[in-house]
Amino acid sequence: MSRARRGSVRTRAAIGATAVVAVALIAAGLAVVAVLRSGLADNAKLSAEATAREVAAQVTDVDTAKVRDVDGLDDDEPVQVVDGTGRVLGATDPLRGRGPMARFNLADAPDQDQQDQDQDQDRDRDQDHRNQQDDDEDSDNDSDSSEDGDDSGAREPVEVDRDSEDRDLSFPVDSDGEVTYEQGESEGRQDFSVVAVQSATRDGRPVTVYAGTSLRAQQEAVADVTRAMLIGLPVLLFVVAGVTWLVTRRALQPVEGIRQGMAAITASTDLSRRVPEPAAKDEVARLAATTNETLAALESSTERQRRFVADASHELRSPIASLRTQLEVGAAHPELLDLDGAVQDTVRLQGLAADLLLLARLDAGERPTEGRVSLTALLHEELAQRTADRHPVRITGEGAEGEVAGSKGQLVRVVGNLLDNAQRHAASEVTVAVTRADGTLALTVADDGDGVPEDQRERIFERFVRLDDARSRDDGGAGLGLAIARDIAERHGGTLTVAAAPAGGAAFTLRLPVTGGATEVTDG
């Protein structure tokens, strides 16, 4: 299953990269073909237009009857000169005897008799035209001798539109690609770019010159480029897919190493092991480093949980064993039952169970309820309920105004644990004070006992830790009170620290951020 998943990742990456490249190449190929086709078509049009304008320029220098003899009508490219009535005045050899090129595709190949008849008509028209020219010369001589200069018989100049028009036509071609109309010679049809240019003969007859250039070169070039793309595209896509697959495989190798390491750790339940970290400082290396940090945190948490269970079992064993012994003795000898001792053990067991339950909730991530609490009022309420303390509690200062956000019940637990700890270790007196500074409220509980060695001031906040050499151990302490107090303080966004008290004992300070808009007051 794992190998299938790894393969699917590489396959998906290869398919995705190949698809993107394919789309890009196809779009680029279509653009190249379109540009190439347009460029070649423009070249063919320019060539046909040049031919048409060259023939049109020559037509203006000859009479209508001499159009068939102009240069440009003796090659193999399709060129025609047509007058305004649609009569073909001259054409290159492949188009002689055909109708006007404008309706060329609709014209059938004429028979030889029709061609001969057209040629006879052309000769008659030429003779008539020469006779007319002679008459015109005589008329011109007569008009010159006339004083008024009557010009009623003169020809009006013909305005000619020199703009060109173009279109594509299809002609039958032979095996060499030349335009042909011989029976049995046609090998198919070929597209030509045809340009029409307006002109006029020397004798004033308006004509249209049609000239065509074959589009075979354009079509062959486009076909060659398209064929090359169709052949090269699959090869290129195959290369892209292969390279992507190999690169992805190499990139995923460190990830596979991490997966195998995690699988081995899971199978062995040995949290002291770590996954390999790649030498490259990339995302995968950071993933491996984060995984190792997570494993270290998990190992530390598991070790703390293991110690917690062991310490809790040990702490629960003593009161339970004592209570059982007293009950067994009382059952056998009722007169020997120590009822006060049994009640004391029961109370101790109840308190320990409550502490363990609270720690379990805190470890599970329980957040304090939303509320606003006055530390000064809370302190006075707690002191009013403590009537059985061994040492008097003295409040220094007038107390600071302000409130903190959080759970009143949990904060009462913190204050109670601090007072209990001070009562157990004080020599004669406990002092408390509430001050405010820098946006925080500070509750300080100090005793005049032996104090806490500086190198042990962080250790006492660990669970089930008691400094027997520094503090006398009584029956009420299980080493959980200070650990619970710090956990609650941190979950309220505050801190709990210990320092030396002015009287020589220990001073525990709870600091919490102020909420609300009360005026800041600092008590020294």
Coordinates of C-alpha atoms in Angstrom, one line a residue:
M1 CA 0.0 0.0 0.0
S2 CA 2.8 2.4 0.9
R3 CA 4.6 1.7 -2.3
A4 CA 1.4 2.3 -4.3
R5 CA 0.9 5.7 -2.6
R6 CA 4.5 6.7 -3.3
G7 CA 4.1 5.7 -6.9
S8 CA 0.8 7.6 -7.2
V9 CA 2.5 10.8 -6.0
R10 CA 5.2 10.5 -8.6
T11 CA 2.7 9.6 -11.3
R12 CA 0.4 12.4 -10.5
A13 CA 3.3 14.9 -10.5
A14 CA 4.6 13.5 -13.9
I15 CA 1.1 13.6 -15.4
G16 CA 0.5 17.1 -14.1
A17 CA 3.8 18.5 -15.5
T18 CA 3.3 16.7 -18.8
A19 CA -0.2 18.1 -19.2
V20 CA 0.9 21.6 -18.5
V21 CA 3.8 21.3 -21.0
A22 CA 1.5 19.7 -23.6
V23 CA -1.0 22.6 -23.3
A24 CA 1.8 25.1 -23.6
L25 CA 3.4 23.4 -26.6
I26 CA 0.2 22.9 -28.4
A27 CA -0.7 26.6 -28.0
A28 CA 2.7 27.6 -29.1
G29 CA 2.6 25.3 -32.1
L30 CA -0.8 26.6 -33.2
A31 CA 0.5 30.1 -32.9
V32 CA 3.7 29.3 -34.9
V33 CA 1.6 27.6 -37.6
A34 CA -0.8 30.5 -37.8
V35 CA 2.1 33.1 -38.0
L36 CA 3.9 31.0 -40.6
R37 CA 0.7 30.6 -42.7
S38 CA -0.1 34.3 -42.5
G39 CA 3.4 35.3 -43.4
L40 CA 3.7 33.0 -46.4
A41 CA 0.2 34.1 -47.6
D42 CA 1.3 37.7 -47.4
N43 CA 4.4 36.9 -49.4
A44 CA 2.3 35.2 -52.1
K45 CA -0.1 38.1 -52.2
L46 CA 2.8 40.6 -52.6
S47 CA 4.3 38.5 -55.4
A48 CA 0.9 38.3 -57.2
E49 CA 0.3 42.0 -56.7
A50 CA 3.7 42.9 -58.1
T51 CA 3.1 40.8 -61.2
A52 CA -0.4 42.3 -61.6
R53 CA 0.9 45.9 -61.3
E54 CA 3.8 45.2 -63.7
V55 CA 1.3 43.9 -66.4
A56 CA -1.1 46.7 -65.6
A57 CA 1.7 49.3 -66.2
Q58 CA 2.4 47.7 -69.6
V59 CA -1.2 47.6 -70.6
T60 CA -1.5 51.4 -70.3
D61 CA 1.1 51.7 -73.1
V62 CA -0.7 49.6 -75.7
D63 CA -4.0 49.6 -77.5
T64 CA -6.8 47.1 -76.7
A65 CA -5.9 45.0 -79.7
K66 CA -2.3 44.6 -78.6
V67 CA -2.9 43.6 -75.0
R68 CA -2.2 39.9 -75.7
D69 CA 1.3 40.8 -76.7
V70 CA 2.5 42.6 -73.5
D71 CA 5.3 41.2 -71.4
G72 CA 4.2 39.1 -68.5
L73 CA 1.6 37.2 -70.5
D74 CA 4.2 34.8 -71.9
D75 CA 5.1 32.8 -68.7
D76 CA 3.4 29.9 -66.9
E77 CA 1.9 31.9 -64.0
P78 CA -1.9 32.6 -64.3
V79 CA -2.3 36.1 -65.5
Q80 CA -5.4 37.6 -67.3
V81 CA -6.4 41.0 -68.6
V82 CA -10.2 41.4 -68.7
D83 CA -12.2 44.4 -69.9
G84 CA -15.3 45.9 -68.3
T85 CA -17.7 43.6 -70.2
G86 CA -16.0 40.5 -69.0
R87 CA -14.1 39.8 -72.3
V88 CA -10.6 38.4 -71.9
L89 CA -8.2 40.6 -73.8
G90 CA -5.1 38.6 -73.0
A91 CA -3.9 35.8 -70.8
T92 CA -0.9 33.5 -70.2
D93 CA -0.8 30.2 -72.0
P94 CA -2.6 28.1 -69.3
L95 CA -5.6 30.4 -69.2
R96 CA -6.0 31.2 -72.9
G97 CA -9.5 30.5 -74.1
R98 CA -10.9 30.6 -70.5
G99 CA -13.5 32.9 -69.1
P100 CA -12.6 35.8 -66.7
M101 CA -10.6 34.7 -63.7
A102 CA -13.2 36.3 -61.4
R103 CA -15.6 33.5 -62.3
F104 CA -12.9 31.0 -63.2
N105 CA -14.0 28.2 -60.9
L106 CA -17.5 28.2 -62.5
A107 CA -16.2 28.2 -66.1
D108 CA -16.0 24.9 -68.1
A109 CA -13.1 24.3 -70.4
P110 CA -14.2 25.6 -73.9
D111 CA -13.9 23.5 -77.0
Q112 CA -11.4 24.3 -79.8
D113 CA -14.1 25.7 -82.1
Q114 CA -15.1 28.3 -79.5
Q115 CA -11.4 29.2 -79.1
D116 CA -11.0 29.7 -82.9
Q117 CA -14.2 31.7 -83.1
D118 CA -12.9 34.0 -80.3
Q119 CA -9.6 34.5 -82.0
D120 CA -11.4 35.4 -85.3
Q121 CA -13.5 37.9 -83.4
D122 CA -10.4 39.4 -81.9
R123 CA -8.8 39.8 -85.3
D124 CA -12.0 41.5 -86.7
R125 CA -12.1 43.9 -83.7
D126 CA -8.4 44.7 -84.3
Q127 CA -9.1 45.6 -87.9
D128 CA -12.1 47.7 -87.0
H129 CA -10.0 49.4 -84.4
R130 CA -7.2 50.3 -86.9
N131 CA -9.9 51.7 -89.3
Q132 CA -11.3 53.7 -86.5
Q133 CA -7.9 55.1 -85.7
D134 CA -7.5 56.3 -89.3
D135 CA -10.9 58.0 -89.2
D136 CA -9.9 59.6 -85.9
E137 CA -6.7 61.0 -87.4
D138 CA -8.7 62.6 -90.3
S139 CA -11.2 64.0 -87.8
D140 CA -8.4 65.4 -85.8
N141 CA -6.9 67.2 -88.9
D142 CA -10.3 68.7 -89.6
S143 CA -10.8 69.9 -86.1
D144 CA -7.4 71.5 -86.1
S145 CA -8.3 73.7 -89.1
S146 CA -11.5 74.7 -87.4
E147 CA -11.3 78.0 -85.5
D148 CA -13.6 76.9 -82.6
G149 CA -11.8 73.5 -82.2
D150 CA -14.9 71.3 -81.9
D151 CA -13.9 68.4 -79.6
S152 CA -17.2 66.5 -79.5
G153 CA -15.6 63.4 -81.0
A154 CA -12.7 63.2 -78.6
R155 CA -12.5 60.4 -75.9
E156 CA -13.0 61.3 -72.3
P157 CA -10.2 60.2 -70.0
V158 CA -11.0 57.1 -67.9
E159 CA -10.5 57.3 -64.2
V160 CA -8.8 54.1 -63.0
D161 CA -8.9 52.7 -59.4
R162 CA -5.3 51.5 -58.7
D163 CA -6.2 49.7 -55.5
S164 CA -5.8 46.0 -55.5
E165 CA -8.1 43.2 -54.4
D166 CA -7.2 39.7 -53.5
R167 CA -8.7 36.3 -53.1
D168 CA -7.8 32.6 -53.2
L169 CA -8.7 30.5 -56.3
S170 CA -8.2 26.8 -57.1
F171 CA -6.7 25.9 -60.5
P172 CA -6.2 22.4 -62.0
V173 CA -2.5 21.6 -62.2
D174 CA -0.4 18.9 -63.9
S175 CA 2.1 16.6 -62.3
D176 CA 4.7 19.4 -62.2
G177 CA 2.3 21.8 -60.4
E178 CA 1.7 23.9 -63.5
V179 CA -1.7 25.2 -64.3
T180 CA -3.2 23.2 -67.2
Y181 CA -6.4 22.5 -69.1
E182 CA -5.2 19.8 -71.4
Q183 CA -7.4 16.7 -71.2
G184 CA -5.8 13.9 -69.1
E185 CA -3.1 16.2 -67.8
S186 CA -4.8 17.3 -64.6
E187 CA -3.3 15.8 -61.4
G188 CA -5.5 17.7 -59.0
R189 CA -6.1 21.3 -58.0
Q190 CA -3.8 23.8 -56.5
D191 CA -4.7 27.0 -54.5
F192 CA -3.4 30.3 -55.8
S193 CA -3.4 33.8 -54.3
V194 CA -5.0 36.0 -56.9
V195 CA -4.8 39.8 -57.0
A196 CA -6.9 42.0 -59.2
V197 CA -5.6 45.5 -60.2
Q198 CA -7.6 48.0 -62.2
S199 CA -6.0 49.7 -65.2
A200 CA -6.9 51.0 -68.7
T201 CA -5.4 50.6 -72.2
R202 CA -3.9 53.4 -74.2
D203 CA -7.1 53.9 -76.1
G204 CA -9.1 54.4 -72.8
R205 CA -10.7 51.0 -72.3
P206 CA -10.9 50.1 -68.6
V207 CA -9.5 46.6 -67.8
T208 CA -8.8 44.4 -64.8
V209 CA -5.5 42.6 -64.5
Y210 CA -5.6 39.3 -62.6
A211 CA -2.3 37.7 -61.4
G212 CA -1.9 34.6 -59.3
T213 CA 0.9 33.0 -57.3
S214 CA 0.8 29.4 -56.2
L215 CA 0.3 28.7 -52.4
R216 CA 2.0 25.3 -52.7
A217 CA 5.1 26.6 -50.9
Q218 CA 3.0 27.9 -48.1
Q219 CA 1.1 24.7 -47.8
E220 CA 4.2 22.5 -48.0
A221 CA 6.0 24.6 -45.3
V222 CA 3.0 24.5 -43.0
A223 CA 2.6 20.8 -43.6
D224 CA 6.3 20.2 -42.8
V225 CA 6.2 22.3 -39.6
T226 CA 3.0 20.5 -38.5
R227 CA 4.5 17.1 -39.2
A228 CA 7.6 18.0 -37.3
M229 CA 5.5 19.1 -34.3
L230 CA 3.4 16.0 -34.4
I231 CA 6.5 13.9 -34.4
G232 CA 8.4 15.9 -31.8
L233 CA 5.6 16.6 -29.4
P234 CA 5.1 13.0 -28.1
V235 CA 8.9 12.6 -27.8
L236 CA 9.2 15.9 -25.8
L237 CA 6.3 15.0 -23.6
F238 CA 7.8 11.6 -22.9
V239 CA 11.1 13.2 -21.9
V240 CA 9.2 15.7 -19.7
A241 CA 7.2 12.9 -18.0
G242 CA 10.4 10.8 -17.4
V243 CA 12.4 13.7 -16.0
T244 CA 9.6 14.8 -13.8
W245 CA 9.1 11.3 -12.5
L246 CA 12.8 10.9 -11.7
V247 CA 13.1 14.3 -10.1
T248 CA 10.0 13.7 -8.0
R249 CA 11.3 10.3 -7.0
R250 CA 14.6 11.8 -5.9
A251 CA 12.8 14.6 -4.0
L252 CA 10.6 12.1 -2.2
Q253 CA 13.5 9.8 -1.1
P254 CA 14.1 11.8 2.1
V255 CA 10.4 11.8 2.8
E256 CA 10.4 8.0 2.4
G257 CA 13.3 7.8 4.9
I258 CA 11.2 9.9 7.4
R259 CA 8.3 7.6 6.8
Q260 CA 10.4 4.4 7.4
G261 CA 11.9 5.9 10.5
M262 CA 8.5 6.8 11.9
A263 CA 7.2 3.3 11.1
A264 CA 10.1 1.7 12.9
I265 CA 9.6 4.0 15.9
T266 CA 5.9 3.1 16.0
A267 CA 6.7 -0.6 15.7
S268 CA 9.3 -0.6 18.5
T269 CA 7.6 2.1 20.7
D270 CA 11.1 3.5 21.3
L271 CA 10.6 7.2 21.4
S272 CA 14.4 7.8 21.8
R273 CA 15.0 7.1 18.2
R274 CA 15.0 9.8 15.6
V275 CA 14.4 10.1 11.8
P276 CA 17.2 10.9 9.5
E277 CA 17.7 14.6 8.6
P278 CA 18.8 15.3 5.0
A279 CA 22.0 17.4 4.5
A280 CA 20.2 19.8 2.2
K281 CA 18.6 22.8 4.0
D282 CA 15.3 22.6 2.2
E283 CA 11.7 22.0 3.1
V284 CA 12.2 18.2 3.6
A285 CA 15.1 18.9 6.0
R286 CA 12.9 21.2 8.0
L287 CA 10.2 18.6 8.0
A288 CA 12.7 16.0 9.4
A289 CA 13.9 18.5 12.0
T290 CA 10.3 19.3 13.1
T291 CA 9.5 15.6 13.2
N292 CA 12.5 15.0 15.5
E293 CA 11.4 17.9 17.7
T294 CA 8.0 16.4 17.9
L295 CA 9.4 13.0 18.8
A296 CA 11.6 14.7 21.5
A297 CA 8.5 16.5 22.9
L298 CA 6.5 13.2 22.8
E299 CA 9.3 11.4 24.5
S300 CA 9.5 14.0 27.3
S301 CA 5.8 14.0 27.7
T302 CA 5.6 10.2 27.9
E303 CA 8.4 10.2 30.5
R304 CA 6.6 12.8 32.5
Q305 CA 3.4 10.8 32.3
R306 CA 5.3 7.6 33.3
R307 CA 6.8 9.4 36.3
F308 CA 3.4 10.9 37.1
V309 CA 1.7 7.5 37.2
A310 CA 4.5 6.0 39.3
D311 CA 4.5 8.9 41.8
A312 CA 0.7 9.0 41.9
S313 CA 0.6 5.3 42.6
H314 CA 3.2 5.7 45.4
E315 CA 1.3 8.6 46.9
L316 CA -2.0 6.8 46.8
R317 CA -0.6 3.7 48.3
S318 CA 0.4 5.2 51.6
P319 CA -3.0 6.6 52.7
I320 CA -4.9 3.7 51.3
A321 CA -2.6 1.2 53.1
S322 CA -2.9 3.2 56.3
L323 CA -6.7 3.4 56.0
R324 CA -7.0 -0.3 55.3
T325 CA -4.9 -1.2 58.3
Q326 CA -6.9 0.9 60.6
L327 CA -10.2 -0.5 59.3
E328 CA -8.9 -4.1 59.6
V329 CA -7.8 -3.5 63.2
G330 CA -11.1 -1.8 64.0
A331 CA -13.0 -4.8 62.5
A332 CA -11.0 -7.3 64.7
H333 CA -10.7 -5.0 67.8
P334 CA -13.3 -2.2 67.8
E335 CA -11.8 -0.8 70.9
L336 CA -8.5 -0.2 69.1
L337 CA -10.0 1.7 66.1
D338 CA -8.3 5.2 65.6
L339 CA -11.2 7.0 64.2
D340 CA -9.5 10.4 64.0
G341 CA -6.6 8.8 62.0
A342 CA -8.9 7.1 59.6
V343 CA -10.7 10.4 58.9
Q344 CA -7.4 12.2 58.4
D345 CA -6.2 9.5 55.9
T346 CA -9.6 9.7 54.1
V347 CA -9.3 13.5 53.9
R348 CA -5.8 13.3 52.6
L349 CA -6.8 10.6 50.1
Q350 CA -9.7 12.8 48.9
G351 CA -7.4 15.8 48.5
L352 CA -4.9 13.8 46.5
A353 CA -7.5 12.4 44.2
A354 CA -8.8 16.0 43.6
D355 CA -5.3 17.2 42.8
L356 CA -4.8 14.3 40.4
L357 CA -8.1 15.0 38.7
L358 CA -7.3 18.7 38.3
L359 CA -3.9 17.9 36.8
A360 CA -5.4 15.5 34.4
R361 CA -7.8 18.2 33.2
L362 CA -5.0 20.7 32.8
D363 CA -2.9 18.2 30.9
A364 CA -5.9 17.6 28.6
G365 CA -5.8 21.3 27.6
E366 CA -8.7 22.6 29.7
R367 CA -8.9 26.4 29.3
P368 CA -10.1 28.7 32.2
T369 CA -13.6 29.9 32.0
E370 CA -14.1 33.6 31.0
G371 CA -14.6 36.0 33.8
R372 CA -13.2 39.0 35.7
V373 CA -11.7 38.5 39.1
S374 CA -10.4 41.0 41.7
L375 CA -7.3 39.5 43.3
T376 CA -7.7 41.8 46.4
A377 CA -11.3 40.7 47.0
L378 CA -10.4 37.1 46.3
L379 CA -7.6 37.2 48.8
H380 CA -9.9 38.6 51.5
E381 CA -12.5 36.0 50.8
E382 CA -10.0 33.1 51.1
L383 CA -8.5 34.5 54.3
A384 CA -11.9 34.8 55.9
Q385 CA -12.5 31.1 55.4
R386 CA -9.1 30.0 56.8
T387 CA -9.8 29.8 60.5
A388 CA -7.6 26.9 61.4
D389 CA -4.2 28.1 60.1
R390 CA -1.3 27.6 62.5
H391 CA 0.3 31.0 61.9
P392 CA -1.3 34.4 61.5
V393 CA -1.5 36.0 58.1
R394 CA -0.7 39.7 57.8
I395 CA -1.7 41.8 54.8
T396 CA 0.8 44.4 53.9
G397 CA -0.3 47.6 52.0
E398 CA -3.8 48.6 51.1
G399 CA -4.2 46.3 48.1
A400 CA -4.3 47.2 44.4
E401 CA -7.4 47.9 42.4
G402 CA -7.9 46.1 39.2
E403 CA -9.2 42.8 37.8
V404 CA -7.8 39.8 35.9
A405 CA -9.5 37.6 33.3
G406 CA -10.0 34.0 34.1
S407 CA -11.7 31.3 36.3
K408 CA -12.3 32.4 39.9
G409 CA -12.4 28.8 41.1
Q410 CA -8.9 28.0 39.6
L411 CA -7.4 31.3 41.0
V412 CA -8.9 30.5 44.4
R413 CA -7.0 27.1 44.1
V414 CA -3.7 28.9 43.4
V415 CA -4.1 31.3 46.4
G416 CA -5.1 28.4 48.6
N417 CA -2.1 26.3 47.6
L418 CA 0.3 29.2 48.2
L419 CA -1.1 29.9 51.6
D420 CA -1.0 26.2 52.5
N421 CA 2.6 25.9 51.4
A422 CA 3.5 29.1 53.4
Q423 CA 1.7 27.7 56.5
R424 CA 3.6 24.4 56.4
H425 CA 7.0 26.1 56.2
A426 CA 6.6 29.4 58.2
A427 CA 8.3 29.8 61.6
S428 CA 5.9 32.4 63.0
E429 CA 4.1 34.5 60.4
V430 CA 2.9 34.7 56.8
T431 CA 2.6 37.9 54.9
V432 CA 0.6 38.6 51.7
A433 CA 0.3 41.6 49.4
V434 CA -1.4 42.6 46.2
T435 CA 0.4 45.2 44.0
R436 CA 0.0 46.6 40.5
A437 CA 2.7 47.6 38.0
D438 CA 3.3 47.6 34.3
G439 CA -0.2 46.4 33.5
T440 CA -0.1 43.3 35.8
L441 CA -1.4 42.5 39.2
A442 CA 1.0 40.7 41.6
L443 CA 0.0 38.5 44.5
T444 CA 2.9 37.8 46.9
V445 CA 2.8 35.2 49.6
A446 CA 5.9 35.1 51.9
D447 CA 6.9 33.1 55.0
D448 CA 9.7 33.5 57.5
G449 CA 10.9 29.9 57.3
D450 CA 14.1 28.4 56.0
G451 CA 13.5 29.4 52.4
V452 CA 14.3 27.5 49.1
P453 CA 17.9 27.1 47.9
E454 CA 18.5 29.1 44.7
D455 CA 19.4 26.0 42.6
Q456 CA 16.2 24.3 43.7
R457 CA 13.7 27.1 43.0
E458 CA 12.6 25.7 39.6
R459 CA 12.6 22.1 40.7
I460 CA 10.0 22.6 43.4
F461 CA 7.4 23.4 40.7
E462 CA 7.7 19.8 39.3
R463 CA 5.1 17.3 40.3
F464 CA 5.6 15.1 43.4
V465 CA 8.8 17.0 44.3
R466 CA 9.4 17.8 48.0
L467 CA 12.7 19.2 49.4
D468 CA 12.8 17.2 52.6
D469 CA 16.1 18.7 53.6
A470 CA 14.9 22.2 53.1
R471 CA 11.4 21.9 54.3
S472 CA 9.8 19.7 56.9
R473 CA 7.5 17.0 55.4
D474 CA 4.1 16.7 57.0
D475 CA 1.2 14.5 56.2
G476 CA -0.6 17.0 54.1
G477 CA 2.0 17.5 51.3
A478 CA 2.2 15.3 48.2
G479 CA 4.3 17.7 46.1
L480 CA 1.4 18.7 43.8
G481 CA 0.3 22.0 45.1
L482 CA 3.0 24.2 43.6
A483 CA 2.9 22.3 40.2
I484 CA -0.9 22.9 40.1
A485 CA -0.5 26.6 40.9
R486 CA 2.1 27.2 38.2
D487 CA 0.0 25.3 35.6
I488 CA -3.1 27.4 36.4
A489 CA -1.0 30.7 36.3
E490 CA 0.4 29.9 32.9
R491 CA -3.0 29.0 31.5
H492 CA -4.2 32.4 32.6
G493 CA -1.4 34.1 30.8
G494 CA 0.7 34.8 33.9
T495 CA 3.7 33.5 35.8
L496 CA 4.5 32.0 39.2
T497 CA 8.0 32.5 40.6
V498 CA 9.8 32.1 43.9
A499 CA 12.5 34.3 45.5
A500 CA 13.9 35.0 48.9
A501 CA 11.6 36.8 51.3
P502 CA 12.6 39.8 53.4
A503 CA 12.1 37.7 56.6
G504 CA 14.4 35.0 55.3
G505 CA 11.9 32.5 54.0
A506 CA 10.4 32.0 50.6
A507 CA 8.3 34.6 48.7
F508 CA 6.0 33.2 45.9
T509 CA 4.7 35.8 43.4
L510 CA 1.8 35.3 41.1
R511 CA 1.6 37.8 38.2
L512 CA -1.4 38.1 36.0
P513 CA -2.3 40.7 33.2
V514 CA -4.8 43.3 34.2
T515 CA -8.1 43.5 32.3
G516 CA -10.5 46.4 32.2
G517 CA -9.9 50.1 32.5
A518 CA -9.3 50.6 36.3
T519 CA -6.8 53.3 37.3
E520 CA -3.4 51.9 37.9
V521 CA -2.2 52.0 41.5
T522 CA 1.2 50.7 42.6
D523 CA 1.7 49.7 46.2
G524 CA 5.2 49.3 47.6

